[in-house]
Coordinates of C-alpha atoms in Angstrom, one line a residue:
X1 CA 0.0 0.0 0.0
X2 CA 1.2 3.6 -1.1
X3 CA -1.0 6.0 -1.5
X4 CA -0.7 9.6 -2.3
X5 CA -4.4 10.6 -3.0
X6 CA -7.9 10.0 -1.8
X7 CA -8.6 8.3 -4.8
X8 CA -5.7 5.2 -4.0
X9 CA -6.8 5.3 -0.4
X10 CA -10.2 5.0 -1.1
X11 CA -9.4 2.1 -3.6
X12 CA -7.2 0.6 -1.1
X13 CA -10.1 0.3 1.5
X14 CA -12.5 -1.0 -0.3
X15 CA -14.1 -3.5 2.3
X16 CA -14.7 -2.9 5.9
X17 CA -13.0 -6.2 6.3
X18 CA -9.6 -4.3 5.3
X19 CA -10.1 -1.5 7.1
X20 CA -10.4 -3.7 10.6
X21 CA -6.9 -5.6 10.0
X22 CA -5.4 -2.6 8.7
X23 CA -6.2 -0.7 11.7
X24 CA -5.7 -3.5 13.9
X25 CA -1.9 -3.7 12.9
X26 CA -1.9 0.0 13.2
X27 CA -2.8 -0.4 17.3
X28 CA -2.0 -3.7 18.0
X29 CA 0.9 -4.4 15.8
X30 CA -0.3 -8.8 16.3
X31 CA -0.9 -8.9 19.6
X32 CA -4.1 -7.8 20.5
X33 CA -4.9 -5.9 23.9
X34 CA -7.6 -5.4 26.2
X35 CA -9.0 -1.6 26.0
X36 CA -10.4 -2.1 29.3
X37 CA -7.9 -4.1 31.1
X38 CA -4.4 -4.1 29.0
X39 CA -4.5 -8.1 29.2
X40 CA -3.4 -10.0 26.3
X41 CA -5.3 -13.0 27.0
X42 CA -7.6 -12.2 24.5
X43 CA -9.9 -14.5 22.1
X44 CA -11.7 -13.9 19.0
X45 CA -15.3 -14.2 18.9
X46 CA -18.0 -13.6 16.2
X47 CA -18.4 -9.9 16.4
X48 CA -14.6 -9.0 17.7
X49 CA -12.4 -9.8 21.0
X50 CA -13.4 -11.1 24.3
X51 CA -11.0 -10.5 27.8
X52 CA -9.6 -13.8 29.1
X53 CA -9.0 -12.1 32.3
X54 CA -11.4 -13.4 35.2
X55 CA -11.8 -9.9 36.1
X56 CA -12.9 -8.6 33.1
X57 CA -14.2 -10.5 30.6
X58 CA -15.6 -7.9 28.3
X59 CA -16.0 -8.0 24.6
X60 CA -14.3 -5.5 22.6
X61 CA -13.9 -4.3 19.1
X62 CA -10.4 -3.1 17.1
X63 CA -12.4 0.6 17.6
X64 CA -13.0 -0.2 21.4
X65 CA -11.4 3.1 23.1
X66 CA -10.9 5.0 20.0
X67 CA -12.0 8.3 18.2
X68 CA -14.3 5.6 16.0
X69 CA -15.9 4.2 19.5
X70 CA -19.5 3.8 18.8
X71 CA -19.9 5.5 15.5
X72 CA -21.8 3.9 13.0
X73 CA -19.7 5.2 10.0
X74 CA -17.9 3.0 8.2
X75 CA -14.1 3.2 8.6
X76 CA -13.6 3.5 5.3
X77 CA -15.6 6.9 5.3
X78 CA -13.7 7.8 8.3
X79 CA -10.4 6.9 6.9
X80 CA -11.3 9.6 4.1
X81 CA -12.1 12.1 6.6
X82 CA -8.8 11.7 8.3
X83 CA -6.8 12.2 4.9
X84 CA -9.2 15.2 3.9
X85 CA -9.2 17.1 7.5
X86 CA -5.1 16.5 7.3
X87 CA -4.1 16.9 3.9
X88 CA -6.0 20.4 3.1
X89 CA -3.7 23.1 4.5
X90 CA -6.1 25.4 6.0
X91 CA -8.8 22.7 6.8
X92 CA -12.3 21.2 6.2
X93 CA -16.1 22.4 7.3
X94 CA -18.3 19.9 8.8
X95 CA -20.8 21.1 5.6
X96 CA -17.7 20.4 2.8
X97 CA -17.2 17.1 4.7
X98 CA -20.6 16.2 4.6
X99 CA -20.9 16.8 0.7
X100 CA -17.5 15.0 0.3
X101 CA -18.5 11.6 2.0
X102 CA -22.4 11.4 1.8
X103 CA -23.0 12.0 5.3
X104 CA -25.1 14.7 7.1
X105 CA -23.8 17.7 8.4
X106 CA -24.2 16.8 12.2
X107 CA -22.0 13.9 11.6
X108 CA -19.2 15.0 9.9
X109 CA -19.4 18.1 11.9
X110 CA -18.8 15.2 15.2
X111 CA -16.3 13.3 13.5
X112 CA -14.3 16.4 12.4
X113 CA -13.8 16.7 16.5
X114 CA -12.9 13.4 17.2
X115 CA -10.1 13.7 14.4
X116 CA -9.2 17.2 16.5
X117 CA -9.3 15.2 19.4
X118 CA -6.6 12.5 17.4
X119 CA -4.3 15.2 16.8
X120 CA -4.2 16.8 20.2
X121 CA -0.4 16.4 21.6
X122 CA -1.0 14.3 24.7
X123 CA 1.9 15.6 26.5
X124 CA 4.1 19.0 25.9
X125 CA 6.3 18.9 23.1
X126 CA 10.1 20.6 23.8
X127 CA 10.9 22.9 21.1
X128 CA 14.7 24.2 20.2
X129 CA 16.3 21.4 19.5
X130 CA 17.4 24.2 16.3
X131 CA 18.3 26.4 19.4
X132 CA 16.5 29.3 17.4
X133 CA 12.7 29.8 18.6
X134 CA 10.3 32.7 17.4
X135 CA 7.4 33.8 20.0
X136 CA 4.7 35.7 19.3
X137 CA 0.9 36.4 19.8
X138 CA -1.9 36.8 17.4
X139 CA -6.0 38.1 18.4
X140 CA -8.6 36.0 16.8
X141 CA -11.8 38.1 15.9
X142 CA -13.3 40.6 13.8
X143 CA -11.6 44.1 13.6
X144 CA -13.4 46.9 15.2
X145 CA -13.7 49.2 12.4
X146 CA -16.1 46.0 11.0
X147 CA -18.5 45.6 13.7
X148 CA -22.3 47.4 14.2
X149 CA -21.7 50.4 16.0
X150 CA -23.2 49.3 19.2
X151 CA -21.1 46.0 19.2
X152 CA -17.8 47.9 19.5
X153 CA -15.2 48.6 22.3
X154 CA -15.9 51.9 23.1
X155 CA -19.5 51.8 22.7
X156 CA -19.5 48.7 25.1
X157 CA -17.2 51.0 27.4
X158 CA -19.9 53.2 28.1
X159 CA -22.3 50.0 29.8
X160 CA -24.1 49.7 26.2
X161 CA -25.2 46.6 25.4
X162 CA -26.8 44.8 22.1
X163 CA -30.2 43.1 23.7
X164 CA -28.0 42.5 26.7
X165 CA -24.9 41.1 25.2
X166 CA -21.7 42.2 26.8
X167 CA -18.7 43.3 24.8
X168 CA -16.9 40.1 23.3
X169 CA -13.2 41.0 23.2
X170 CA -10.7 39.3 20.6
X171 CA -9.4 35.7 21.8
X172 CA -5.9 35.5 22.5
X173 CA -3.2 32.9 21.3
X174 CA 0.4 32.7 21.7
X175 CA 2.7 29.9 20.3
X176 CA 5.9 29.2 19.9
X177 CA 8.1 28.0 16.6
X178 CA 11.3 26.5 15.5
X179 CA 13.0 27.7 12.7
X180 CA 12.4 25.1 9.7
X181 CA 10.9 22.8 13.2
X182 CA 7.4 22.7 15.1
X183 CA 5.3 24.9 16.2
X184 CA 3.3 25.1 19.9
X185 CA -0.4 26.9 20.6
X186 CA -1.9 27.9 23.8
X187 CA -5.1 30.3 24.1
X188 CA -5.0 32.3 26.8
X189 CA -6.8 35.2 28.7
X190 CA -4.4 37.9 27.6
X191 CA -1.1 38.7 26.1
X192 CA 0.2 38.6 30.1
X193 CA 4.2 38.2 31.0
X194 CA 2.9 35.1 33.0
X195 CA 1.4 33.4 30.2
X196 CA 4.4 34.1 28.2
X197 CA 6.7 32.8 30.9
X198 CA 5.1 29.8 31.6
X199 CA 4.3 28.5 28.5
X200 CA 7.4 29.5 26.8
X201 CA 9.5 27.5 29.6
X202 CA 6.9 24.5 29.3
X203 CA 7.9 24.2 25.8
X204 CA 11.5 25.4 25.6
X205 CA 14.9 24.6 27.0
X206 CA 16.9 27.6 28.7
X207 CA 20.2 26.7 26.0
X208 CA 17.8 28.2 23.2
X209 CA 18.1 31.4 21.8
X210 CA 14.3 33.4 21.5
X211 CA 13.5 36.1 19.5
X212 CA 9.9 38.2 19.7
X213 CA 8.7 41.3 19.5
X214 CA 9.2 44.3 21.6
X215 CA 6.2 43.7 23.8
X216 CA 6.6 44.4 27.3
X217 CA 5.4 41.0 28.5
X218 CA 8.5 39.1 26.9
X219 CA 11.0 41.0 28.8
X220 CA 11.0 38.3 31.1
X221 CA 12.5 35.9 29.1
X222 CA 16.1 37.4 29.7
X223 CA 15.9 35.4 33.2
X224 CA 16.2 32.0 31.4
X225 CA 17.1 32.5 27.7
X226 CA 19.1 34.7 25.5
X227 CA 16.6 36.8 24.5
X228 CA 16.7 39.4 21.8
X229 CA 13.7 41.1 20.0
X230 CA 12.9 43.2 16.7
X231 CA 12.0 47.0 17.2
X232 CA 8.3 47.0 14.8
X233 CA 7.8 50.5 16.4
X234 CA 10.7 51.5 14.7
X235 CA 9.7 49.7 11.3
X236 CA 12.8 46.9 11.7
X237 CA 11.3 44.0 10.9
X238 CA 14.5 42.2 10.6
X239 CA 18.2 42.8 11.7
X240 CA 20.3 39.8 11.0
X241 CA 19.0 36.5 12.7
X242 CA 16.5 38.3 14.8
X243 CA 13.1 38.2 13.5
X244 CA 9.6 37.0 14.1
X245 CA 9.0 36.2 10.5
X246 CA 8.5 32.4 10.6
X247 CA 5.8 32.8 13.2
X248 CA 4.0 35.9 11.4
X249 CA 4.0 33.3 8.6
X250 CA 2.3 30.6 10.1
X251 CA -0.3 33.0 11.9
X252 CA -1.4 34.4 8.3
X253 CA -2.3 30.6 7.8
X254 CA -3.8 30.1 10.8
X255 CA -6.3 32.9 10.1
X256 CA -7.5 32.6 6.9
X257 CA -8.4 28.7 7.5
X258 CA -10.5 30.0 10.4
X259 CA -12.0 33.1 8.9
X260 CA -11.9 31.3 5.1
X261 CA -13.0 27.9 6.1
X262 CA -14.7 28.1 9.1
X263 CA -15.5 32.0 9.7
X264 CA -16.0 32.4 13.0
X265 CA -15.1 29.4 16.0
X266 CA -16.1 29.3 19.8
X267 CA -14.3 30.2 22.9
X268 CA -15.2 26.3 24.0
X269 CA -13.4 25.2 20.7
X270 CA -10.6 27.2 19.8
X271 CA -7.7 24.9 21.5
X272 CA -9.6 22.0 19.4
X273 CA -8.6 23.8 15.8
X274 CA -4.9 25.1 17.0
X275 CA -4.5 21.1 17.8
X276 CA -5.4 20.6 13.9
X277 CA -3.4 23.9 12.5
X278 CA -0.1 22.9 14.5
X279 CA -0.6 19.2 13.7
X280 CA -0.7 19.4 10.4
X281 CA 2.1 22.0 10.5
X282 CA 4.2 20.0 12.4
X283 CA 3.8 16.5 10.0
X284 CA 4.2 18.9 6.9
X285 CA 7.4 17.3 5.6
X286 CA 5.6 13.4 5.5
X287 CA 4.0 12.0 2.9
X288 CA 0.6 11.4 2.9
X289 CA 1.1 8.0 4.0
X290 CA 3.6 8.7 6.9
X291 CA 1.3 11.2 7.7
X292 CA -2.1 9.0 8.2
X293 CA -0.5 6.4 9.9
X294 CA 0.7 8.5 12.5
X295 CA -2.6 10.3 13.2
X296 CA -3.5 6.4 13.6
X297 CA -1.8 5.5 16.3
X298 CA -2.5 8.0 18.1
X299 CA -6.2 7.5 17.6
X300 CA -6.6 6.1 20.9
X301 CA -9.0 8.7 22.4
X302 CA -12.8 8.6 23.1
X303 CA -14.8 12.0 22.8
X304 CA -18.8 11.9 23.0
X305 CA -20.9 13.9 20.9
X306 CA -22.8 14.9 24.4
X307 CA -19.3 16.1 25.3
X308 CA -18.7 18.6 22.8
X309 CA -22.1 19.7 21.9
X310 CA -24.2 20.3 25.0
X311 CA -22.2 22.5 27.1
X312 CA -22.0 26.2 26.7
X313 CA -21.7 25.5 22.9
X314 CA -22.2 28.1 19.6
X315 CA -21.5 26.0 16.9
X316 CA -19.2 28.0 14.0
X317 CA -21.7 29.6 11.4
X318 CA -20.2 28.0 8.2
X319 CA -20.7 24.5 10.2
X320 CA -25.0 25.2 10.5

Protein backbone atom coordinates (compact mmCIF):
# COMPACT_ATOMS: atom_id res chain seq x y z
CA UNK A 1 0.00 0.00 0.00
CA UNK A 2 1.17 3.60 -1.14
CA UNK A 3 -1.01 6.02 -1.47
CA UNK A 4 -0.73 9.62 -2.34
CA UNK A 5 -4.36 10.64 -2.96
CA UNK A 6 -7.86 10.04 -1.83
CA UNK A 7 -8.63 8.30 -4.78
CA UNK A 8 -5.67 5.24 -4.02
CA UNK A 9 -6.81 5.28 -0.41
CA UNK A 10 -10.16 4.98 -1.14
CA UNK A 11 -9.40 2.07 -3.60
CA UNK A 12 -7.24 0.59 -1.13
CA UNK A 13 -10.12 0.28 1.53
CA UNK A 14 -12.47 -0.98 -0.32
CA UNK A 15 -14.05 -3.49 2.26
CA UNK A 16 -14.69 -2.86 5.92
CA UNK A 17 -12.97 -6.18 6.33
CA UNK A 18 -9.60 -4.33 5.27
CA UNK A 19 -10.10 -1.51 7.09
CA UNK A 20 -10.39 -3.66 10.61
CA UNK A 21 -6.94 -5.64 9.95
CA UNK A 22 -5.37 -2.62 8.65
CA UNK A 23 -6.23 -0.73 11.69
CA UNK A 24 -5.75 -3.47 13.93
CA UNK A 25 -1.92 -3.67 12.94
CA UNK A 26 -1.87 -0.03 13.22
CA UNK A 27 -2.85 -0.39 17.27
CA UNK A 28 -1.98 -3.65 18.01
CA UNK A 29 0.85 -4.43 15.80
CA UNK A 30 -0.29 -8.77 16.33
CA UNK A 31 -0.91 -8.91 19.63
CA UNK A 32 -4.14 -7.78 20.50
CA UNK A 33 -4.92 -5.93 23.90
CA UNK A 34 -7.61 -5.41 26.16
CA UNK A 35 -8.96 -1.60 26.01
CA UNK A 36 -10.39 -2.08 29.30
CA UNK A 37 -7.88 -4.09 31.09
CA UNK A 38 -4.43 -4.08 28.99
CA UNK A 39 -4.45 -8.08 29.20
CA UNK A 40 -3.41 -10.03 26.28
CA UNK A 41 -5.31 -12.97 27.00
CA UNK A 42 -7.59 -12.18 24.45
CA UNK A 43 -9.94 -14.52 22.09
CA UNK A 44 -11.72 -13.87 18.98
CA UNK A 45 -15.34 -14.16 18.90
CA UNK A 46 -18.02 -13.64 16.20
CA UNK A 47 -18.41 -9.94 16.44
CA UNK A 48 -14.60 -9.01 17.74
CA UNK A 49 -12.41 -9.81 20.98
CA UNK A 50 -13.38 -11.08 24.26
CA UNK A 51 -10.95 -10.50 27.80
CA UNK A 52 -9.58 -13.75 29.14
CA UNK A 53 -9.01 -12.14 32.26
CA UNK A 54 -11.36 -13.43 35.17
CA UNK A 55 -11.77 -9.95 36.12
CA UNK A 56 -12.90 -8.56 33.06
CA UNK A 57 -14.17 -10.46 30.63
CA UNK A 58 -15.56 -7.93 28.30
CA UNK A 59 -15.96 -7.95 24.65
CA UNK A 60 -14.34 -5.52 22.62
CA UNK A 61 -13.86 -4.31 19.09
CA UNK A 62 -10.45 -3.14 17.07
CA UNK A 63 -12.37 0.59 17.56
CA UNK A 64 -13.03 -0.18 21.39
CA UNK A 65 -11.39 3.07 23.13
CA UNK A 66 -10.91 4.99 20.00
CA UNK A 67 -11.96 8.35 18.16
CA UNK A 68 -14.33 5.62 16.02
CA UNK A 69 -15.88 4.16 19.53
CA UNK A 70 -19.48 3.81 18.82
CA UNK A 71 -19.88 5.45 15.48
CA UNK A 72 -21.78 3.94 12.99
CA UNK A 73 -19.71 5.23 9.97
CA UNK A 74 -17.92 2.97 8.16
CA UNK A 75 -14.09 3.20 8.65
CA UNK A 76 -13.56 3.55 5.33
CA UNK A 77 -15.64 6.91 5.33
CA UNK A 78 -13.65 7.83 8.33
CA UNK A 79 -10.44 6.91 6.91
CA UNK A 80 -11.28 9.60 4.13
CA UNK A 81 -12.11 12.10 6.59
CA UNK A 82 -8.77 11.74 8.30
CA UNK A 83 -6.84 12.20 4.93
CA UNK A 84 -9.19 15.21 3.92
CA UNK A 85 -9.20 17.09 7.55
CA UNK A 86 -5.08 16.48 7.35
CA UNK A 87 -4.06 16.94 3.92
CA UNK A 88 -5.99 20.37 3.11
CA UNK A 89 -3.72 23.11 4.49
CA UNK A 90 -6.15 25.37 5.98
CA UNK A 91 -8.84 22.66 6.82
CA UNK A 92 -12.29 21.20 6.15
CA UNK A 93 -16.09 22.43 7.29
CA UNK A 94 -18.33 19.87 8.83
CA UNK A 95 -20.80 21.10 5.57
CA UNK A 96 -17.73 20.42 2.82
CA UNK A 97 -17.15 17.15 4.70
CA UNK A 98 -20.62 16.21 4.57
CA UNK A 99 -20.88 16.77 0.74
CA UNK A 100 -17.47 14.99 0.26
CA UNK A 101 -18.48 11.64 2.05
CA UNK A 102 -22.41 11.41 1.75
CA UNK A 103 -23.01 11.98 5.35
CA UNK A 104 -25.13 14.66 7.15
CA UNK A 105 -23.76 17.71 8.36
CA UNK A 106 -24.18 16.82 12.18
CA UNK A 107 -22.04 13.90 11.58
CA UNK A 108 -19.24 14.96 9.94
CA UNK A 109 -19.36 18.08 11.94
CA UNK A 110 -18.77 15.19 15.18
CA UNK A 111 -16.35 13.29 13.46
CA UNK A 112 -14.25 16.38 12.37
CA UNK A 113 -13.82 16.75 16.46
CA UNK A 114 -12.93 13.43 17.17
CA UNK A 115 -10.08 13.74 14.44
CA UNK A 116 -9.23 17.16 16.49
CA UNK A 117 -9.30 15.20 19.43
CA UNK A 118 -6.62 12.50 17.43
CA UNK A 119 -4.31 15.24 16.85
CA UNK A 120 -4.21 16.82 20.23
CA UNK A 121 -0.38 16.43 21.60
CA UNK A 122 -0.99 14.28 24.69
CA UNK A 123 1.93 15.57 26.51
CA UNK A 124 4.09 19.02 25.87
CA UNK A 125 6.34 18.88 23.08
CA UNK A 126 10.07 20.61 23.78
CA UNK A 127 10.86 22.93 21.14
CA UNK A 128 14.71 24.25 20.25
CA UNK A 129 16.33 21.41 19.45
CA UNK A 130 17.38 24.19 16.32
CA UNK A 131 18.27 26.38 19.36
CA UNK A 132 16.45 29.25 17.41
CA UNK A 133 12.74 29.80 18.58
CA UNK A 134 10.35 32.68 17.37
CA UNK A 135 7.39 33.80 20.03
CA UNK A 136 4.69 35.75 19.26
CA UNK A 137 0.92 36.36 19.83
CA UNK A 138 -1.92 36.84 17.45
CA UNK A 139 -6.03 38.13 18.36
CA UNK A 140 -8.62 35.97 16.78
CA UNK A 141 -11.78 38.11 15.90
CA UNK A 142 -13.31 40.59 13.83
CA UNK A 143 -11.58 44.09 13.58
CA UNK A 144 -13.44 46.93 15.22
CA UNK A 145 -13.66 49.21 12.38
CA UNK A 146 -16.11 46.03 11.01
CA UNK A 147 -18.48 45.64 13.73
CA UNK A 148 -22.26 47.39 14.24
CA UNK A 149 -21.75 50.44 15.98
CA UNK A 150 -23.21 49.32 19.19
CA UNK A 151 -21.09 45.95 19.22
CA UNK A 152 -17.83 47.87 19.55
CA UNK A 153 -15.22 48.58 22.25
CA UNK A 154 -15.87 51.90 23.06
CA UNK A 155 -19.53 51.76 22.75
CA UNK A 156 -19.47 48.72 25.11
CA UNK A 157 -17.23 50.96 27.41
CA UNK A 158 -19.87 53.22 28.08
CA UNK A 159 -22.32 49.96 29.77
CA UNK A 160 -24.12 49.66 26.21
CA UNK A 161 -25.16 46.58 25.38
CA UNK A 162 -26.84 44.83 22.07
CA UNK A 163 -30.20 43.07 23.65
CA UNK A 164 -28.05 42.53 26.66
CA UNK A 165 -24.95 41.08 25.20
CA UNK A 166 -21.67 42.24 26.78
CA UNK A 167 -18.67 43.25 24.79
CA UNK A 168 -16.87 40.13 23.34
CA UNK A 169 -13.15 40.96 23.19
CA UNK A 170 -10.67 39.31 20.61
CA UNK A 171 -9.36 35.73 21.80
CA UNK A 172 -5.92 35.54 22.48
CA UNK A 173 -3.20 32.86 21.28
CA UNK A 174 0.39 32.69 21.75
CA UNK A 175 2.68 29.93 20.26
CA UNK A 176 5.85 29.25 19.88
CA UNK A 177 8.08 28.00 16.59
CA UNK A 178 11.27 26.50 15.45
CA UNK A 179 13.00 27.75 12.74
CA UNK A 180 12.35 25.15 9.67
CA UNK A 181 10.95 22.84 13.19
CA UNK A 182 7.39 22.74 15.09
CA UNK A 183 5.30 24.92 16.16
CA UNK A 184 3.28 25.08 19.87
CA UNK A 185 -0.40 26.94 20.59
CA UNK A 186 -1.93 27.87 23.79
CA UNK A 187 -5.09 30.28 24.15
CA UNK A 188 -5.03 32.28 26.83
CA UNK A 189 -6.76 35.23 28.66
CA UNK A 190 -4.43 37.90 27.63
CA UNK A 191 -1.11 38.67 26.14
CA UNK A 192 0.24 38.59 30.07
CA UNK A 193 4.17 38.23 30.99
CA UNK A 194 2.85 35.08 33.01
CA UNK A 195 1.37 33.38 30.24
CA UNK A 196 4.45 34.08 28.21
CA UNK A 197 6.75 32.81 30.90
CA UNK A 198 5.06 29.80 31.55
CA UNK A 199 4.31 28.50 28.46
CA UNK A 200 7.45 29.48 26.82
CA UNK A 201 9.48 27.54 29.59
CA UNK A 202 6.90 24.55 29.30
CA UNK A 203 7.90 24.21 25.80
CA UNK A 204 11.46 25.45 25.57
CA UNK A 205 14.93 24.62 27.02
CA UNK A 206 16.92 27.56 28.70
CA UNK A 207 20.18 26.72 26.04
CA UNK A 208 17.82 28.18 23.20
CA UNK A 209 18.09 31.38 21.79
CA UNK A 210 14.34 33.43 21.52
CA UNK A 211 13.51 36.06 19.48
CA UNK A 212 9.87 38.17 19.69
CA UNK A 213 8.74 41.29 19.48
CA UNK A 214 9.22 44.30 21.62
CA UNK A 215 6.24 43.71 23.78
CA UNK A 216 6.62 44.36 27.32
CA UNK A 217 5.40 41.02 28.52
CA UNK A 218 8.49 39.06 26.90
CA UNK A 219 11.01 41.04 28.79
CA UNK A 220 11.00 38.34 31.15
CA UNK A 221 12.54 35.86 29.11
CA UNK A 222 16.11 37.35 29.65
CA UNK A 223 15.92 35.35 33.17
CA UNK A 224 16.15 32.02 31.35
CA UNK A 225 17.08 32.55 27.70
CA UNK A 226 19.15 34.69 25.52
CA UNK A 227 16.60 36.83 24.47
CA UNK A 228 16.67 39.36 21.77
CA UNK A 229 13.70 41.14 19.97
CA UNK A 230 12.88 43.19 16.71
CA UNK A 231 11.97 47.00 17.15
CA UNK A 232 8.27 46.99 14.79
CA UNK A 233 7.77 50.55 16.42
CA UNK A 234 10.67 51.55 14.72
CA UNK A 235 9.65 49.74 11.35
CA UNK A 236 12.81 46.94 11.72
CA UNK A 237 11.25 44.05 10.94
CA UNK A 238 14.46 42.19 10.56
CA UNK A 239 18.18 42.78 11.71
CA UNK A 240 20.29 39.80 11.04
CA UNK A 241 19.05 36.52 12.72
CA UNK A 242 16.50 38.33 14.77
CA UNK A 243 13.11 38.19 13.52
CA UNK A 244 9.62 37.01 14.08
CA UNK A 245 8.95 36.24 10.49
CA UNK A 246 8.53 32.39 10.56
CA UNK A 247 5.78 32.83 13.16
CA UNK A 248 3.97 35.91 11.40
CA UNK A 249 3.98 33.31 8.56
CA UNK A 250 2.26 30.60 10.06
CA UNK A 251 -0.26 32.99 11.85
CA UNK A 252 -1.41 34.45 8.31
CA UNK A 253 -2.31 30.57 7.81
CA UNK A 254 -3.85 30.08 10.79
CA UNK A 255 -6.26 32.90 10.06
CA UNK A 256 -7.45 32.59 6.88
CA UNK A 257 -8.42 28.70 7.51
CA UNK A 258 -10.51 30.04 10.41
CA UNK A 259 -11.98 33.05 8.88
CA UNK A 260 -11.87 31.33 5.11
CA UNK A 261 -13.05 27.94 6.11
CA UNK A 262 -14.70 28.06 9.06
CA UNK A 263 -15.47 31.97 9.65
CA UNK A 264 -15.96 32.36 12.97
CA UNK A 265 -15.13 29.43 15.99
CA UNK A 266 -16.14 29.32 19.84
CA UNK A 267 -14.30 30.20 22.85
CA UNK A 268 -15.16 26.25 23.97
CA UNK A 269 -13.37 25.15 20.70
CA UNK A 270 -10.63 27.25 19.81
CA UNK A 271 -7.73 24.89 21.52
CA UNK A 272 -9.57 21.99 19.37
CA UNK A 273 -8.62 23.78 15.81
CA UNK A 274 -4.86 25.08 17.03
CA UNK A 275 -4.47 21.14 17.78
CA UNK A 276 -5.43 20.61 13.89
CA UNK A 277 -3.42 23.86 12.53
CA UNK A 278 -0.09 22.91 14.50
CA UNK A 279 -0.65 19.16 13.75
CA UNK A 280 -0.74 19.41 10.43
CA UNK A 281 2.11 21.97 10.51
CA UNK A 282 4.19 20.04 12.36
CA UNK A 283 3.77 16.53 9.99
CA UNK A 284 4.20 18.89 6.87
CA UNK A 285 7.35 17.30 5.55
CA UNK A 286 5.55 13.39 5.51
CA UNK A 287 4.01 11.96 2.92
CA UNK A 288 0.58 11.43 2.88
CA UNK A 289 1.14 8.03 3.95
CA UNK A 290 3.58 8.66 6.94
CA UNK A 291 1.25 11.16 7.67
CA UNK A 292 -2.07 9.04 8.23
CA UNK A 293 -0.54 6.38 9.89
CA UNK A 294 0.72 8.47 12.51
CA UNK A 295 -2.57 10.27 13.17
CA UNK A 296 -3.48 6.41 13.57
CA UNK A 297 -1.75 5.52 16.33
CA UNK A 298 -2.53 8.05 18.11
CA UNK A 299 -6.21 7.48 17.64
CA UNK A 300 -6.63 6.15 20.95
CA UNK A 301 -8.96 8.69 22.38
CA UNK A 302 -12.76 8.59 23.08
CA UNK A 303 -14.78 11.97 22.80
CA UNK A 304 -18.76 11.87 22.98
CA UNK A 305 -20.89 13.87 20.92
CA UNK A 306 -22.83 14.86 24.43
CA UNK A 307 -19.25 16.13 25.32
CA UNK A 308 -18.72 18.61 22.82
CA UNK A 309 -22.08 19.68 21.90
CA UNK A 310 -24.16 20.26 25.00
CA UNK A 311 -22.15 22.50 27.13
CA UNK A 312 -22.04 26.20 26.68
CA UNK A 313 -21.68 25.51 22.86
CA UNK A 314 -22.18 28.14 19.55
CA UNK A 315 -21.50 25.99 16.86
CA UNK A 316 -19.22 28.01 13.99
CA UNK A 317 -21.74 29.59 11.42
CA UNK A 318 -20.18 28.03 8.17
CA UNK A 319 -20.71 24.49 10.17
CA UNK A 320 -25.04 25.15 10.45
Amino acid sequence: MNFKSLPQLLDYFKEESTCKEYYQQIRWNGDVACPHCGSLKVYTTKRGFRCGDSECRKDFTVTTGTIFHNSNIPLRLWFAAIFLATTHKKGISSVQLALDLGITQKSAWHVLHRIREMLREKSPQMLGERKMVETDATYIGGKEGNKHYNKRRSHADNNVTNEGKPYKPKKTVIGIIERDGKVALKYVSGETTKNMVDFVTTHVPQDATIYSDEAPAYNQLKRYYTHDNVKHALNIYVEGNVHTNTIENFWSVLKRGLYGVYHQVSDKHLERYLDEYSARFNTRKLSSQERFEKFLIDSESVLSYKAVSYTHLTLPTSDL
